[in-house]
Amino acid sequence: MAILTFKFRKIGIYKLNNINWLNYWNKKNIWTESDLWKKNNDIFFLKTSHIFNFSKKNIVLDIGCGNGDFTNKVINRVDKVYCVDTSQEYVNICKTRFSNNKNVTVLKLGNNYTDLSFIKDIKFSIIIANSVVQYYRSQNEIIDLVKSVQKISAENARFLISDIEIFSDKKKSYLNLIYNSIVKRYFFSLIKVGLKLIVNKEYSKTKQRQSILAVNFDKLIRDLSIFVKKISIINENITVNVNRKHLLIEL
Ligand SMILES: C[S@@+](CC[C@H](N)C(=O)[O-])C[C@H]1O[C@@H](n2cnc3c(N)ncnc32)[C@H](O)[C@@H]1O
């Protein structure tokens, strides 16, 4: 009996340890097909088009590419896109989605996801990580990522890290989000996702085990400015998440 209890306890601990963001994204979830994601990528593509002026001279790296919505929009404007993600689920989705497009390469990131040295002989001019670093284990990993990106970037390359979660007043954030969703016409998409989040508890369960990484923004900028050419803060709302921060880094 004692052995059985011990085994059950071990299985329980094993299961709890497996609740983390990497595993959350590795499974089917409520976001992949959601209207909110589509709307988010519509806004993001429009806003980033002004920042980057995408052209056929650009090779883009889409870090944490998700279902490939952004890549799908940008690919006709640029030379090539490399999509990378830790999630096998999204890697499979993107491989199928872009199977007929030889200008899109889809690659899976390993557990050491800030190490991009396996991407050989490519020099990226535009690098994007939209709504990804909040799933990192620590702020230092963002620094590691930027250092890694630096090694595979072309001269004058720029790296946009967007949708960075910071410490903020949650009540105010939600009110701003609702206000913005009405103005930008994604209120119903937001409500649909909200209802799904209430029914499907996976997201909140994961958040309890591994909190969303809230960045110390000033420290991040200080730490990055030691080794990058220039950092700008983008003050516009370039995603649906109105209280997130966005950094444009000249590498
Ligand atoms: C909120 S989604 C954003 C997807 C996409 N960038 C977009 O804006 O539509 C987060 C994405 O980051 C990926 N992800 C989570 N942790 C990651 C990590 N450590 N490295 C790279 N990608 C990660 C997830 O698999 C998922 O595709």
Tab-separated table of C-alpha atoms and ligand atoms in Angstrom:
chain	number	residue	atom	x	y	z
A	1	MET	CA	0.000	0.000	0.000
A	2	ALA	CA	2.815	2.392	0.979
A	3	ILE	CA	4.602	1.672	-2.337
A	4	LEU	CA	1.377	2.354	-4.270
A	5	THR	CA	0.826	5.702	-2.479
A	6	PHE	CA	4.451	6.641	-3.188
A	7	LYS	CA	4.024	5.798	-6.896
A	8	PHE	CA	0.807	7.838	-7.188
A	9	ARG	CA	2.507	10.764	-5.463
A	10	LYS	CA	5.441	10.521	-7.891
A	11	ILE	CA	3.091	10.479	-10.883
A	12	GLY	CA	1.252	13.494	-9.401
A	13	ILE	CA	4.501	15.459	-8.970
A	14	TYR	CA	5.614	14.444	-12.481
A	15	LYS	CA	2.317	15.705	-13.926
A	16	LEU	CA	2.547	19.003	-12.024
A	17	ASN	CA	6.130	19.535	-13.185
A	18	ASN	CA	4.927	19.117	-16.736
A	19	ILE	CA	2.552	22.038	-16.458
A	20	ASN	CA	4.539	24.850	-18.051
A	21	TRP	CA	4.298	27.154	-21.048
A	22	LEU	CA	6.402	24.996	-23.350
A	23	ASN	CA	3.979	22.119	-22.846
A	24	TYR	CA	0.928	24.372	-22.990
A	25	TRP	CA	1.867	25.589	-26.479
A	26	ASN	CA	2.859	22.119	-27.574
A	27	LYS	CA	-0.762	20.986	-27.449
A	28	LYS	CA	-3.928	22.012	-29.237
A	29	ASN	CA	-5.205	25.176	-27.552
A	30	ILE	CA	-7.914	27.790	-27.859
A	31	TRP	CA	-5.739	30.364	-29.628
A	32	THR	CA	-4.759	28.697	-32.911
A	33	GLU	CA	-8.058	29.290	-34.678
A	34	SER	CA	-9.248	32.253	-32.635
A	35	ASP	CA	-10.482	35.423	-34.345
A	36	LEU	CA	-8.484	37.397	-31.791
A	37	TRP	CA	-5.180	35.985	-33.055
A	38	LYS	CA	-6.160	36.794	-36.625
A	39	LYS	CA	-7.177	40.312	-35.656
A	40	ASN	CA	-3.955	40.698	-33.675
A	41	ASN	CA	-1.864	39.719	-36.687
A	42	ASP	CA	-3.860	42.070	-38.953
A	43	ILE	CA	-3.029	44.964	-36.633
A	44	PHE	CA	0.557	43.794	-36.103
A	45	PHE	CA	1.255	43.417	-39.818
A	46	LEU	CA	-0.198	46.831	-40.624
A	47	LYS	CA	1.777	48.559	-37.877
A	48	THR	CA	5.061	46.743	-38.549
A	49	SER	CA	4.778	47.573	-42.263
A	50	HIS	CA	5.301	51.193	-41.260
A	51	ILE	CA	8.279	50.332	-39.080
A	52	PHE	CA	10.114	48.021	-41.489
A	53	ASN	CA	8.955	48.915	-44.965
A	54	PHE	CA	9.150	45.199	-45.917
A	55	SER	CA	10.824	44.593	-49.273
A	56	LYS	CA	12.328	41.787	-51.360
A	57	LYS	CA	15.730	42.676	-49.892
A	58	ASN	CA	14.643	41.305	-46.513
A	59	ILE	CA	15.118	37.903	-44.965
A	60	VAL	CA	12.847	37.655	-41.942
A	61	LEU	CA	13.138	35.501	-38.854
A	62	ASP	CA	9.781	34.950	-37.104
A	63	ILE	CA	10.613	33.683	-33.606
A	64	GLY	CA	7.682	31.933	-31.900
A	65	CYS	CA	5.795	31.950	-35.187
A	66	GLY	CA	2.660	30.225	-33.832
A	67	ASN	CA	0.224	29.199	-36.572
A	68	GLY	CA	2.090	31.293	-39.146
A	69	ASP	CA	-0.450	34.113	-39.518
A	70	PHE	CA	2.231	36.811	-39.565
A	71	THR	CA	4.493	34.863	-41.938
A	72	ASN	CA	1.540	34.328	-44.238
A	73	LYS	CA	1.023	38.075	-44.479
A	74	VAL	CA	4.638	39.142	-44.837
A	75	ILE	CA	5.916	36.453	-47.224
A	76	ASN	CA	4.672	38.171	-50.388
A	77	ARG	CA	6.530	41.328	-49.466
A	78	VAL	CA	9.931	39.884	-48.540
A	79	ASP	CA	12.513	37.471	-49.969
A	80	LYS	CA	12.361	34.660	-47.410
A	81	VAL	CA	10.887	33.930	-43.982
A	82	TYR	CA	12.258	31.490	-41.433
A	83	CYS	CA	9.629	30.416	-38.893
A	84	VAL	CA	10.907	28.966	-35.629
A	85	ASP	CA	8.937	27.736	-32.638
A	86	THR	CA	9.393	25.413	-29.657
A	87	SER	CA	5.967	23.882	-30.267
A	88	GLN	CA	5.843	20.741	-32.421
A	89	GLU	CA	2.109	21.452	-32.869
A	90	TYR	CA	2.827	24.829	-34.519
A	91	VAL	CA	5.839	23.563	-36.439
A	92	ASN	CA	3.563	20.915	-37.983
A	93	ILE	CA	0.831	23.462	-38.712
A	94	CYS	CA	3.333	25.821	-40.398
A	95	LYS	CA	5.025	23.007	-42.352
A	96	THR	CA	1.644	22.018	-43.791
A	97	ARG	CA	0.518	25.600	-44.339
A	98	PHE	CA	3.676	26.604	-46.230
A	99	SER	CA	4.463	23.271	-47.891
A	100	ASN	CA	4.005	24.851	-51.329
A	101	ASN	CA	6.037	27.927	-50.586
A	102	LYS	CA	9.761	27.382	-50.995
A	103	ASN	CA	10.488	30.819	-49.550
A	104	VAL	CA	9.305	29.728	-46.111
A	105	THR	CA	11.467	27.478	-43.936
A	106	VAL	CA	10.022	26.077	-40.725
A	107	LEU	CA	12.346	24.940	-37.929
A	108	LYS	CA	11.775	23.521	-34.460
A	109	LEU	CA	13.552	25.057	-31.476
A	110	GLY	CA	14.870	22.802	-28.743
A	111	ASN	CA	14.791	23.183	-24.985
A	112	ASN	CA	17.683	25.631	-25.269
A	113	TYR	CA	15.417	27.895	-27.289
A	114	THR	CA	17.532	31.057	-27.138
A	115	ASP	CA	20.345	29.317	-29.012
A	116	LEU	CA	19.838	29.969	-32.725
A	117	SER	CA	23.355	28.965	-33.788
A	118	PHE	CA	21.928	25.960	-35.662
A	119	ILE	CA	20.620	28.357	-38.328
A	120	LYS	CA	23.681	28.454	-40.530
A	121	ASP	CA	24.726	30.721	-43.416
A	122	ILE	CA	21.675	32.994	-43.227
A	123	LYS	CA	21.892	36.652	-42.317
A	124	PHE	CA	18.545	38.063	-41.245
A	125	SER	CA	17.687	41.722	-41.743
A	126	ILE	CA	14.387	41.693	-39.839
A	127	ILE	CA	13.845	39.625	-36.738
A	128	ILE	CA	10.539	39.501	-34.904
A	129	ALA	CA	9.478	37.898	-31.647
A	130	ASN	CA	5.863	38.921	-31.134
A	131	SER	CA	4.128	37.848	-27.952
A	132	VAL	CA	6.746	35.232	-27.085
A	133	VAL	CA	9.155	36.330	-24.349
A	134	GLN	CA	6.442	36.374	-21.670
A	135	TYR	CA	6.672	32.567	-21.845
A	136	TYR	CA	10.398	32.572	-21.074
A	137	ARG	CA	11.691	31.339	-17.739
A	138	SER	CA	13.627	34.496	-16.905
A	139	GLN	CA	14.521	37.962	-18.110
A	140	ASN	CA	18.128	36.851	-18.650
A	141	GLU	CA	16.902	34.561	-21.407
A	142	ILE	CA	15.800	37.629	-23.390
A	143	ILE	CA	19.375	38.911	-23.197
A	144	ASP	CA	20.639	35.484	-24.364
A	145	LEU	CA	18.185	35.581	-27.259
A	146	VAL	CA	19.313	39.022	-28.430
A	147	LYS	CA	22.978	37.936	-28.244
A	148	SER	CA	22.149	34.839	-30.257
A	149	VAL	CA	20.175	36.834	-32.845
A	150	GLN	CA	23.090	39.261	-33.184
A	151	LYS	CA	25.261	36.417	-34.482
A	152	ILE	CA	22.895	35.582	-37.345
A	153	SER	CA	21.915	39.082	-38.351
A	154	ALA	CA	22.864	41.132	-41.387
A	155	GLU	CA	24.435	44.547	-41.142
A	156	ASN	CA	21.876	47.125	-39.969
A	157	ALA	CA	19.429	44.383	-38.988
A	158	ARG	CA	16.610	45.267	-36.629
A	159	PHE	CA	14.965	43.077	-34.054
A	160	LEU	CA	11.447	43.818	-32.806
A	161	ILE	CA	10.552	42.242	-29.477
A	162	SER	CA	6.911	43.060	-29.051
A	163	ASP	CA	4.070	42.429	-26.621
A	164	ILE	CA	6.453	42.402	-23.660
A	165	GLU	CA	4.571	41.952	-20.405
A	166	ILE	CA	5.547	44.416	-17.677
A	167	PHE	CA	4.387	44.921	-14.100
A	168	SER	CA	1.166	46.916	-14.399
A	169	ASP	CA	-2.134	47.666	-12.759
A	170	LYS	CA	-4.252	44.712	-13.948
A	171	LYS	CA	-7.636	46.421	-13.433
A	172	LYS	CA	-6.545	49.404	-15.547
A	173	SER	CA	-5.099	47.024	-18.171
A	174	TYR	CA	-8.401	45.163	-18.578
A	175	LEU	CA	-10.381	48.405	-18.875
A	176	ASN	CA	-7.954	49.700	-21.524
A	177	LEU	CA	-8.181	46.389	-23.366
A	178	ILE	CA	-11.997	46.514	-23.454
A	179	TYR	CA	-11.983	50.160	-24.555
A	180	ASN	CA	-9.468	49.458	-27.321
A	181	SER	CA	-11.367	46.353	-28.475
A	182	ILE	CA	-14.485	48.471	-29.000
A	183	VAL	CA	-12.614	51.218	-30.855
A	184	LYS	CA	-10.627	48.759	-33.012
A	185	ARG	CA	-13.639	46.439	-33.504
A	186	TYR	CA	-12.448	43.219	-31.964
A	187	PHE	CA	-14.707	43.302	-28.905
A	188	PHE	CA	-16.636	40.132	-29.863
A	189	SER	CA	-13.430	38.216	-30.662
A	190	LEU	CA	-12.182	39.230	-27.213
A	191	ILE	CA	-15.390	38.089	-25.506
A	192	LYS	CA	-15.274	34.742	-27.375
A	193	VAL	CA	-11.712	34.107	-26.167
A	194	GLY	CA	-12.671	35.229	-22.648
A	195	LEU	CA	-15.523	32.693	-22.540
A	196	LYS	CA	-13.284	29.928	-23.890
A	197	LEU	CA	-10.733	30.739	-21.187
A	198	ILE	CA	-13.420	30.336	-18.523
A	199	VAL	CA	-14.506	26.936	-19.874
A	200	ASN	CA	-11.053	25.619	-20.755
A	201	LYS	CA	-8.900	25.861	-17.629
A	202	GLU	CA	-5.560	24.861	-19.240
A	203	TYR	CA	-4.366	28.455	-19.589
A	204	SER	CA	-5.117	29.486	-15.991
A	205	LYS	CA	-3.731	26.189	-14.641
A	206	THR	CA	-0.481	26.790	-16.520
A	207	LYS	CA	-0.333	30.400	-15.357
A	208	GLN	CA	-0.586	29.198	-11.755
A	209	ARG	CA	2.385	26.836	-12.199
A	210	GLN	CA	4.565	29.167	-14.292
A	211	SER	CA	3.636	32.800	-14.129
A	212	ILE	CA	3.758	34.970	-17.231
A	213	LEU	CA	7.160	36.659	-17.209
A	214	ALA	CA	6.675	40.309	-16.270
A	215	VAL	CA	9.778	42.153	-17.341
A	216	ASN	CA	11.610	44.875	-15.468
A	217	PHE	CA	11.601	47.097	-18.530
A	218	ASP	CA	14.167	49.688	-17.443
A	219	LYS	CA	16.625	46.967	-16.454
A	220	LEU	CA	16.094	45.150	-19.738
A	221	ILE	CA	16.902	48.311	-21.690
A	222	ARG	CA	19.956	48.980	-19.508
A	223	ASP	CA	21.256	45.432	-19.970
A	224	LEU	CA	20.664	45.432	-23.712
A	225	SER	CA	22.214	48.829	-24.312
A	226	ILE	CA	25.596	47.437	-23.233
A	227	PHE	CA	25.915	45.368	-26.404
A	228	VAL	CA	23.441	46.586	-29.069
A	229	LYS	CA	23.736	49.656	-31.327
A	230	LYS	CA	20.446	51.343	-30.467
A	231	ILE	CA	17.146	50.652	-28.711
A	232	SER	CA	13.863	52.443	-29.330
A	233	ILE	CA	10.616	52.033	-27.456
A	234	ILE	CA	7.589	51.876	-29.725
A	235	ASN	CA	4.858	53.778	-27.965
A	236	GLU	CA	2.067	52.934	-30.382
A	237	ASN	CA	-0.339	49.994	-29.849
A	238	ILE	CA	0.974	47.493	-32.368
A	239	THR	CA	-0.910	44.503	-30.910
A	240	VAL	CA	-4.298	44.062	-29.273
A	241	ASN	CA	-2.656	43.997	-25.840
A	242	VAL	CA	-2.679	47.679	-25.033
A	243	ASN	CA	-0.494	47.559	-21.931
A	244	ARG	CA	2.389	45.598	-23.373
A	245	LYS	CA	5.722	47.165	-24.368
A	246	HIS	CA	7.582	46.924	-27.658
A	247	LEU	CA	11.310	47.299	-28.250
A	248	LEU	CA	12.979	47.908	-31.570
A	249	ILE	CA	16.621	46.946	-31.364
A	250	GLU	CA	19.304	47.868	-33.854
A	251	LEU	CA	21.776	45.043	-33.614
B	1	LIG	C1	1.035	33.975	-28.031
B	1	LIG	S1	1.731	32.923	-29.220
B	1	LIG	C2	2.270	34.109	-30.446
B	1	LIG	C3	2.370	33.514	-31.823
B	1	LIG	C4	2.783	34.491	-32.914
B	1	LIG	N1	4.045	35.100	-32.654
B	1	LIG	C5	1.720	35.518	-33.121
B	1	LIG	O1	1.953	36.683	-32.771
B	1	LIG	O2	0.648	35.170	-33.636
B	1	LIG	C6	3.216	32.396	-28.468
B	1	LIG	C7	4.072	31.559	-29.377
B	1	LIG	O3	5.368	31.460	-28.803
B	1	LIG	C8	5.782	30.107	-28.836
B	1	LIG	N2	6.720	29.938	-27.741
B	1	LIG	C9	6.473	29.767	-26.421
B	1	LIG	N3	7.606	29.694	-25.732
B	1	LIG	C10	8.608	29.838	-26.644
B	1	LIG	C11	10.032	29.871	-26.551
B	1	LIG	N4	10.631	29.740	-25.389
B	1	LIG	N5	10.747	30.056	-27.691
B	1	LIG	C12	10.129	30.211	-28.880
B	1	LIG	N6	8.797	30.170	-29.035
B	1	LIG	C13	8.051	30.001	-27.926
B	1	LIG	C14	4.513	29.312	-28.688
B	1	LIG	O4	4.668	27.991	-29.123
B	1	LIG	C15	3.560	30.130	-29.543
B	1	LIG	O5	3.658	29.778	-30.876
